[in-house]
């Protein structure tokens, strides 16, 4: 697990402004993240690992070295869907922009919402009238707004669950 965390940090530290910036974005102390990255700490707390997973939009099991190598694709194709059905391969979608093109049989996998909101991510929200709805978050200038599938902005919605991934 620690090797995967170090790999993720190495890959993203240059493009994001360094470890200090990553720590701020993750909600983790700089010293904690740096000690993981430098190898001084090989036993992060569950809370720290959870924040790292949230930042990278991955699950705890994605960090395990026991998991199989994941394949990444730019688009969801019919052949990929058929392959997953016939070979018993689980396909998970992490790109929220693909959700609208998924088969109706897909399973949306949510977990309890923990701030901050992430741009273009999907959330189960509770409305002012206590209805449960699915909304997409979009950044509009310096604030986040909830948008329904018909592109209407909903200002009073409150997120309760966040989309983690999708199984087809």
C-alpha atoms as one frame of an Amber mdcrd trajectory, in Angstrom:
protein
   0.000   0.000   0.000   2.734   2.483   0.939   4.502   1.949  -2.404   1.315
   2.823  -4.260   0.853   5.984  -2.160   4.451   7.040  -2.890   3.925   6.339
  -6.604   0.779   8.478  -6.689   2.499  11.354  -4.890   5.544  11.165  -7.207
   3.341  11.200 -10.303   1.304  14.198  -9.235   3.675  16.383  -7.212   5.267
  18.075 -10.226   2.026  18.870 -12.002   0.260  20.142  -8.885   2.846  22.359
  -7.225   4.582  19.936  -4.886   3.910  17.946  -1.761   2.886  20.981   0.270
   0.110  21.781  -2.198  -0.988  18.127  -2.332  -1.169  18.023   1.464  -3.376
  21.127   1.510  -5.678  19.719  -1.162  -5.956  16.374   0.630  -6.531  17.912
   4.041  -3.445  16.168   5.432  -0.577  17.754   7.354   2.445  18.471   5.163
   4.733  16.649   7.609   2.523  13.547   7.446   2.456  13.437   3.654   6.172
  14.182   3.365   7.067  11.436   5.850   5.038   8.952   3.774   6.660  10.148
   0.560  10.199  10.060   1.969   9.776   6.615   3.517  10.116   7.769   7.134
   6.565   6.658   7.885   5.265   3.381   6.513   2.215   3.170   8.797  -0.271
   5.907   7.868  -3.497   6.173   9.841  -6.748   5.017   8.254  -7.896   8.647
   8.250  -4.802   9.721   6.290  -5.169   6.884   3.780  -8.854   7.754   3.426
  -8.027  11.371   2.588  -5.423  10.268   0.049  -7.949   7.893  -1.534 -10.557
  10.650  -1.673  -8.118  13.031  -3.360  -7.204  10.493  -6.044 -10.788   9.199
  -6.250  -9.708   5.622  -5.521 -10.661   2.987  -2.957  -8.572   1.421  -0.195
  -8.347  -1.785  -2.215  -6.890   0.168  -5.156  -3.827   0.763  -2.961  -3.345
  -2.927  -2.230  -0.511  -4.673  -4.031  -2.680  -7.806  -4.106  -5.107  -6.302
  -6.595  -4.734  -7.028 -10.275  -3.324  -4.482 -12.677  -6.038  -2.130 -13.794
  -6.453  -1.159 -17.393  -7.358   2.404 -18.329  -9.371   3.294 -21.392 -10.282
   6.655 -22.867 -13.794   5.576 -23.800 -16.337   2.949 -22.874 -16.913   0.754
 -25.921 -19.377  -2.039 -26.654 -16.481  -4.502 -26.974 -15.237  -3.591 -23.496
 -18.717  -4.098 -22.044 -19.051  -7.471 -23.804 -15.592  -8.549 -22.641 -16.482
  -7.726 -19.050 -19.715  -9.742 -19.287 -18.255 -12.850 -20.930 -14.919 -13.035
 -19.112 -16.274 -12.075 -15.703 -13.952  -9.086 -15.506 -15.183  -6.290 -13.281
 -14.996  -2.938 -15.018 -15.101   0.183 -12.888 -15.525   3.659 -14.315 -13.821
   6.527 -12.521 -14.444   9.206 -15.132 -17.674  10.880 -14.085 -18.145  12.326
 -17.567 -18.882   8.816 -18.879 -21.853   8.224 -16.578 -24.444   9.430 -19.074
 -23.242   6.869 -21.649 -23.260   3.829 -19.336 -25.586   0.859 -19.811 -28.769
   0.976 -17.719 -27.589  -2.120 -15.804 -24.557  -0.287 -14.376 -24.258   0.007
 -10.614 -23.387   3.383  -9.150 -21.257   2.898  -6.048 -21.546   5.688  -3.502
 -20.001   6.328  -0.123 -20.738   8.842   2.593 -19.965  12.401   1.518 -16.894
  14.004   3.014 -15.971  17.552   1.964 -14.643  19.140  -0.147 -16.857  19.023
  -3.223 -15.051  17.932  -6.368 -15.699  19.532  -9.741 -17.664  17.365 -12.207
 -18.333  14.690  -9.584 -21.768  13.192  -8.873 -23.482  13.298  -5.486 -26.668
  12.006  -3.955 -28.244  15.084  -2.406 -31.177  15.898  -0.196 -33.329  18.771
  -1.405 -35.061  21.477   0.597 -38.255  19.389   0.392 -36.358  16.281   1.660
 -36.265  14.485  -1.694 -33.240  12.343  -2.561 -31.759  13.276  -5.954 -28.643
  12.736  -8.070 -26.727  15.914  -8.915 -23.509  16.806 -10.680 -21.273  19.492
  -9.200 -19.865  22.153 -11.499 -17.533  24.976 -10.574 -19.076  28.321 -11.542
 -16.592  31.161 -11.069 -15.417  30.646  -7.463 -18.286  28.526  -6.169 -19.689
  25.054  -6.737 -23.254  24.572  -7.955 -25.407  21.447  -8.179 -26.810  20.701
 -11.620 -29.491  18.155 -12.537 -29.402  16.057 -15.702 -31.489  18.652 -17.540
 -28.842  21.320 -16.733 -30.928  23.193 -14.130 -29.018  24.720 -11.207 -30.215
  23.719  -7.729 -28.910  25.997  -4.987 -30.408  24.478  -1.836 -29.350  20.853
  -2.317 -27.153  19.285   0.348 -24.817  16.356  -0.529 -25.093  13.216   1.585
 -23.304  10.607  -0.567 -20.561  10.909  -3.188 -20.017   8.701  -6.218 -16.915
   6.566  -5.786 -17.019   4.515  -8.985 -19.322   2.654 -11.337 -19.468  -1.085
 -11.995 -20.741  -2.241 -15.374
